Amino acid sequence: MRLIEIIKGKSSNYSFLIYLFLIWNSIKLFFINIDPIIQILNLLLTMGIFFCIEDRKLQIKGKRKINFLIGIIGISITVIRSLLLNNADDIYYYFNLPIGIFFLVILFKPFNEFNHLKKIFILSLLLPLRRLFFYLANYILGSLIPTLTWFVLFALGKNPILDAENIFIEDYQLIISKGCLGADNIYFVLSTIIIYSCIFRLRKIKNLGIVLSLSIAVSITINTIRNTMLALVLTSKISYKDRIFYFLHDSYGSLLFTFFSVLIISSLYFRFLNKELEYK
């Protein structure tokens, strides 16, 4: 009863429980040793949901008992299911965030007011959609990225030989696998733009179109630079080249390139936003 009274309190809002769930979801992903890329994406979406809630200053309003009951049962099942999440092979970790957010929205809002919180739910869906995007994008990037990497290396005078996803330079072989095609880089940047659009949207379709187009172009360019650097390190005679290669390829070093992509596009996005505000 005390919890219900707090939730129904006149000055209370439901953001605290959502924040608590976001923290819980992040902790679970960390302890089951999920890929760092997915953990960072989850953190990005968590921050996006946080700012969406704070921007709207959403308050609890009247709700129906049936919604409250469904929400309580749903979020309870979600939390219990997440307790059983103990390894990275369980793909439920992709769905814990959107399912939990869905039932929290149901908990505090009547069904006919669900549209009011659609932005929060859409952001939570970006985590499972990442898996679908990864597979679809790789069909396009599978031949594009190796070719671009080969071209840059050729321009640098390395005389590379391209064979499918393999690039041969002298006695060295660089394999550009699916994880090196840059799909995650593009998805990070696009997710960032979606978050920005939920909080401070660009009004002009032309500006948004330019940002989206450059997002893909910048991500592909930076990923090509990364693959080129990997090839140069692989064929170099420098000391500790194995450690450098590991850092850029398998460790958190690969996230630096994603960070640069996000930084460039964020700068561009806010430049367009400032121009729109100046002429408003």
Coordinates of C-alpha atoms in Angstrom, one line a residue:
M1 CA 0.0 0.0 0.0
R2 CA 2.8 2.4 0.8
L3 CA 4.4 1.9 -2.6
I4 CA 1.0 2.6 -4.3
E5 CA 0.6 5.7 -2.2
I6 CA 4.0 7.0 -3.2
I7 CA 3.3 6.2 -6.9
K8 CA 0.0 8.0 -6.7
G9 CA 1.4 10.9 -4.8
K10 CA 0.3 14.3 -6.1
S11 CA 3.8 15.6 -6.6
S12 CA 5.4 12.3 -7.6
N13 CA 6.4 11.2 -11.0
Y14 CA 7.1 7.8 -12.3
S15 CA 10.6 8.6 -13.6
F16 CA 12.3 7.1 -10.6
L17 CA 11.1 3.6 -11.3
I18 CA 12.1 3.9 -15.0
Y19 CA 15.6 5.1 -13.9
L20 CA 15.8 2.2 -11.5
F21 CA 14.9 -0.2 -14.2
L22 CA 17.5 1.4 -16.6
I23 CA 20.2 1.0 -14.0
W24 CA 19.2 -2.6 -13.4
N25 CA 19.3 -3.5 -17.1
S26 CA 22.7 -1.9 -17.5
I27 CA 24.1 -3.9 -14.5
K28 CA 22.7 -7.2 -15.9
L29 CA 24.4 -6.5 -19.3
F30 CA 27.7 -5.8 -17.5
F31 CA 27.7 -8.9 -15.3
I32 CA 26.9 -11.3 -18.1
N33 CA 29.9 -9.9 -20.1
I34 CA 28.0 -8.7 -23.1
D35 CA 30.0 -7.3 -26.0
P36 CA 31.3 -3.8 -25.0
I37 CA 29.7 -2.3 -28.1
I38 CA 26.2 -3.4 -27.0
Q39 CA 26.9 -2.2 -23.4
I40 CA 27.9 1.3 -24.8
L41 CA 24.8 1.3 -27.1
N42 CA 22.6 0.4 -24.1
L43 CA 24.2 3.3 -22.2
L44 CA 23.5 5.7 -25.1
L45 CA 19.9 4.6 -25.2
T46 CA 19.6 4.9 -21.4
M47 CA 20.9 8.5 -21.5
G48 CA 18.4 9.2 -24.4
I49 CA 15.5 7.9 -22.4
F50 CA 16.6 9.9 -19.4
F51 CA 16.8 13.2 -21.3
C52 CA 13.4 12.4 -23.0
I53 CA 11.8 12.0 -19.6
E54 CA 13.4 15.1 -18.1
D55 CA 12.6 17.2 -21.2
R56 CA 8.9 16.3 -21.0
K57 CA 8.8 16.5 -17.1
L58 CA 6.2 13.7 -17.2
Q59 CA 4.0 13.5 -14.2
I60 CA 1.7 10.7 -13.2
K61 CA -1.9 11.4 -14.1
G62 CA -5.1 9.4 -13.7
K63 CA -4.9 5.8 -14.6
R64 CA -7.2 2.8 -14.8
K65 CA -6.9 -0.1 -12.3
I66 CA -6.6 -2.6 -15.1
N67 CA -3.6 -0.8 -16.6
F68 CA -2.0 -0.6 -13.2
L69 CA -2.5 -4.4 -12.7
I70 CA -1.2 -5.3 -16.1
G71 CA 1.8 -3.1 -15.6
I72 CA 2.6 -4.5 -12.2
I73 CA 2.3 -8.1 -13.4
G74 CA 4.3 -7.3 -16.6
I75 CA 7.2 -5.5 -14.9
S76 CA 7.4 -8.2 -12.2
I77 CA 7.7 -11.0 -14.9
T78 CA 10.3 -8.9 -16.7
V79 CA 12.4 -8.4 -13.6
I80 CA 12.1 -12.1 -12.7
R81 CA 13.1 -13.1 -16.3
S82 CA 16.1 -10.8 -16.2
L83 CA 17.2 -12.5 -13.0
L84 CA 17.5 -15.7 -15.1
L85 CA 19.7 -13.9 -17.6
N86 CA 23.2 -15.2 -16.8
N87 CA 25.1 -15.5 -20.1
A88 CA 25.6 -13.7 -23.4
D89 CA 24.1 -16.7 -25.3
D90 CA 20.6 -15.8 -24.0
I91 CA 19.3 -13.3 -26.6
Y92 CA 16.7 -12.1 -24.2
Y93 CA 19.2 -9.4 -23.2
Y94 CA 18.2 -7.6 -26.4
F95 CA 14.5 -7.4 -25.3
N96 CA 14.7 -6.8 -21.6
L97 CA 14.9 -3.0 -22.1
P98 CA 11.9 -2.5 -24.5
I99 CA 9.7 -5.0 -22.7
G100 CA 10.4 -3.4 -19.3
I101 CA 9.8 0.1 -20.6
F102 CA 6.6 -1.0 -22.2
F103 CA 5.1 -2.4 -19.0
L104 CA 6.3 0.7 -17.0
V105 CA 4.5 2.9 -19.6
I106 CA 1.4 0.7 -19.2
L107 CA 1.7 0.9 -15.4
F108 CA 1.5 4.7 -15.3
K109 CA -0.6 5.6 -18.4
P110 CA -4.0 4.6 -19.7
F111 CA -3.8 2.8 -23.1
N112 CA -5.3 5.8 -24.9
E113 CA -2.4 7.9 -23.7
F114 CA 0.3 5.6 -24.8
N115 CA 1.2 7.8 -27.7
H116 CA 2.4 10.4 -25.1
L117 CA 5.3 8.2 -24.3
K118 CA 6.0 6.7 -27.7
K119 CA 9.5 8.3 -27.9
I120 CA 10.7 6.5 -24.8
F121 CA 9.4 3.2 -26.1
I122 CA 10.9 3.8 -29.6
L123 CA 14.3 4.5 -28.1
S124 CA 14.1 1.2 -26.1
L125 CA 13.4 -0.7 -29.3
L126 CA 16.7 0.5 -30.8
L127 CA 18.6 -2.2 -28.8
P128 CA 16.9 -5.3 -30.3
L129 CA 16.7 -3.5 -33.7
R130 CA 20.5 -3.3 -33.7
R131 CA 20.8 -7.0 -34.4
L132 CA 18.5 -6.8 -37.4
F133 CA 20.3 -3.7 -38.7
F134 CA 23.6 -5.5 -38.3
Y135 CA 22.7 -8.3 -40.6
L136 CA 20.9 -6.2 -43.2
A137 CA 23.7 -3.6 -43.4
N138 CA 26.4 -6.2 -43.8
Y139 CA 24.9 -7.3 -47.1
I140 CA 25.6 -3.9 -48.5
L141 CA 28.8 -3.2 -46.7
G142 CA 30.2 -6.7 -47.4
S143 CA 31.8 -5.7 -50.7
L144 CA 31.9 -1.9 -50.3
I145 CA 34.2 -1.7 -47.3
P146 CA 36.8 -4.2 -48.5
T147 CA 36.9 -2.4 -51.8
L148 CA 37.3 1.1 -50.2
T149 CA 40.0 -0.2 -47.9
W150 CA 41.8 -1.8 -50.9
F151 CA 41.6 1.5 -52.8
V152 CA 43.1 3.5 -50.0
L153 CA 45.9 1.1 -49.5
F154 CA 46.5 1.1 -53.2
A155 CA 46.6 4.9 -53.2
L156 CA 49.2 4.7 -50.4
G157 CA 51.4 2.5 -52.7
K158 CA 51.0 -0.7 -50.7
N159 CA 50.1 -2.8 -53.8
P160 CA 47.3 -4.8 -52.0
I161 CA 45.5 -7.7 -53.6
L162 CA 41.7 -8.0 -52.9
D163 CA 40.1 -11.4 -52.7
A164 CA 36.5 -11.2 -51.4
E165 CA 36.9 -10.0 -47.8
N166 CA 40.6 -10.7 -47.7
I167 CA 43.3 -8.1 -48.5
F168 CA 46.8 -9.5 -49.1
I169 CA 49.9 -7.2 -48.8
E170 CA 53.1 -9.1 -49.4
D171 CA 53.0 -12.0 -46.9
Y172 CA 50.3 -10.5 -44.7
Q173 CA 46.6 -11.1 -44.8
L174 CA 43.9 -8.8 -43.5
I175 CA 40.5 -10.4 -43.1
I176 CA 37.7 -7.8 -43.1
S177 CA 35.0 -9.9 -41.3
K178 CA 31.4 -8.8 -40.5
G179 CA 32.5 -7.1 -37.3
C180 CA 34.9 -4.9 -39.3
L181 CA 32.4 -3.7 -41.9
G182 CA 31.2 -0.7 -39.8
A183 CA 27.6 -1.6 -39.3
D184 CA 27.8 -0.9 -35.6
N185 CA 29.5 2.4 -36.3
I186 CA 26.6 3.5 -38.6
Y187 CA 24.0 2.3 -36.1
F188 CA 25.6 4.2 -33.2
V189 CA 25.5 7.4 -35.3
L190 CA 21.9 6.9 -36.5
S191 CA 20.8 6.0 -32.9
T192 CA 22.3 9.3 -31.7
I193 CA 20.4 11.3 -34.3
I194 CA 17.2 9.6 -33.3
I195 CA 17.8 10.5 -29.7
Y196 CA 18.6 14.1 -30.7
S197 CA 15.4 14.2 -32.8
C198 CA 13.3 13.0 -29.8
I199 CA 14.6 15.8 -27.6
F200 CA 15.3 18.7 -30.0
R201 CA 14.2 17.9 -33.5
L202 CA 15.4 19.6 -36.7
R203 CA 12.4 21.3 -38.3
K204 CA 13.7 21.4 -41.8
I205 CA 13.5 18.1 -43.7
K206 CA 16.4 19.2 -45.9
N207 CA 18.7 19.6 -42.9
L208 CA 17.7 16.3 -41.5
G209 CA 18.3 14.6 -44.8
I210 CA 21.8 16.2 -45.0
V211 CA 22.6 15.0 -41.5
L212 CA 21.4 11.4 -42.2
S213 CA 23.3 11.2 -45.5
L214 CA 26.5 12.6 -43.9
S215 CA 26.1 10.2 -41.0
I216 CA 26.4 7.2 -43.3
A217 CA 29.2 8.8 -45.3
V218 CA 31.2 9.8 -42.2
S219 CA 30.8 6.4 -40.6
I220 CA 31.9 4.5 -43.7
T221 CA 34.9 6.9 -44.2
I222 CA 36.1 6.5 -40.6
N223 CA 35.6 2.7 -40.7
T224 CA 37.7 2.6 -43.9
I225 CA 40.4 4.6 -42.1
R226 CA 40.3 2.1 -39.2
N227 CA 40.7 -0.9 -41.6
T228 CA 43.5 0.9 -43.4
M229 CA 45.3 1.5 -40.0
L230 CA 44.9 -2.1 -39.2
A231 CA 46.5 -3.1 -42.4
L232 CA 49.4 -0.6 -42.0
V233 CA 50.0 -1.9 -38.4
L234 CA 49.8 -5.5 -39.5
T235 CA 52.5 -5.0 -42.2
S236 CA 54.7 -2.7 -40.2
K237 CA 58.0 -3.5 -38.4
I238 CA 57.2 -1.5 -35.3
S239 CA 57.5 -2.9 -31.8
Y240 CA 54.4 -4.0 -30.0
K241 CA 52.5 -4.1 -33.3
D242 CA 50.5 -7.1 -32.0
R243 CA 49.3 -5.1 -29.0
I244 CA 48.4 -2.1 -31.1
F245 CA 46.5 -4.3 -33.6
Y246 CA 44.6 -6.0 -30.7
F247 CA 43.7 -2.6 -29.2
L248 CA 42.4 -1.3 -32.5
H249 CA 40.7 -4.5 -33.5
D250 CA 39.5 -6.5 -30.5
S251 CA 39.7 -4.1 -27.5
Y252 CA 38.0 -0.8 -26.6
G253 CA 40.1 1.0 -29.2
S254 CA 37.6 0.2 -31.9
L255 CA 35.0 2.3 -30.0
L256 CA 37.3 5.3 -30.4
F257 CA 36.4 5.4 -34.1
T258 CA 32.7 5.2 -33.3
F259 CA 33.2 8.1 -30.8
F260 CA 34.8 10.2 -33.6
S261 CA 31.9 9.5 -35.9
V262 CA 29.3 10.5 -33.2
L263 CA 31.3 13.6 -32.4
I264 CA 31.5 14.8 -36.0
I265 CA 27.8 14.2 -36.7
S266 CA 26.8 15.7 -33.3
S267 CA 28.7 18.9 -34.2
L268 CA 27.0 19.0 -37.6
Y269 CA 23.5 18.3 -36.1
F270 CA 23.8 21.1 -33.5
R271 CA 25.1 23.5 -36.1
F272 CA 22.0 23.0 -38.2
L273 CA 19.9 23.2 -35.0
N274 CA 21.5 26.6 -34.0
K275 CA 20.8 28.0 -37.5
E276 CA 17.1 27.0 -37.3
L277 CA 16.8 28.6 -33.9
E278 CA 18.4 31.8 -35.1
Y279 CA 15.9 32.2 -38.0
K280 CA 12.9 31.0 -35.9

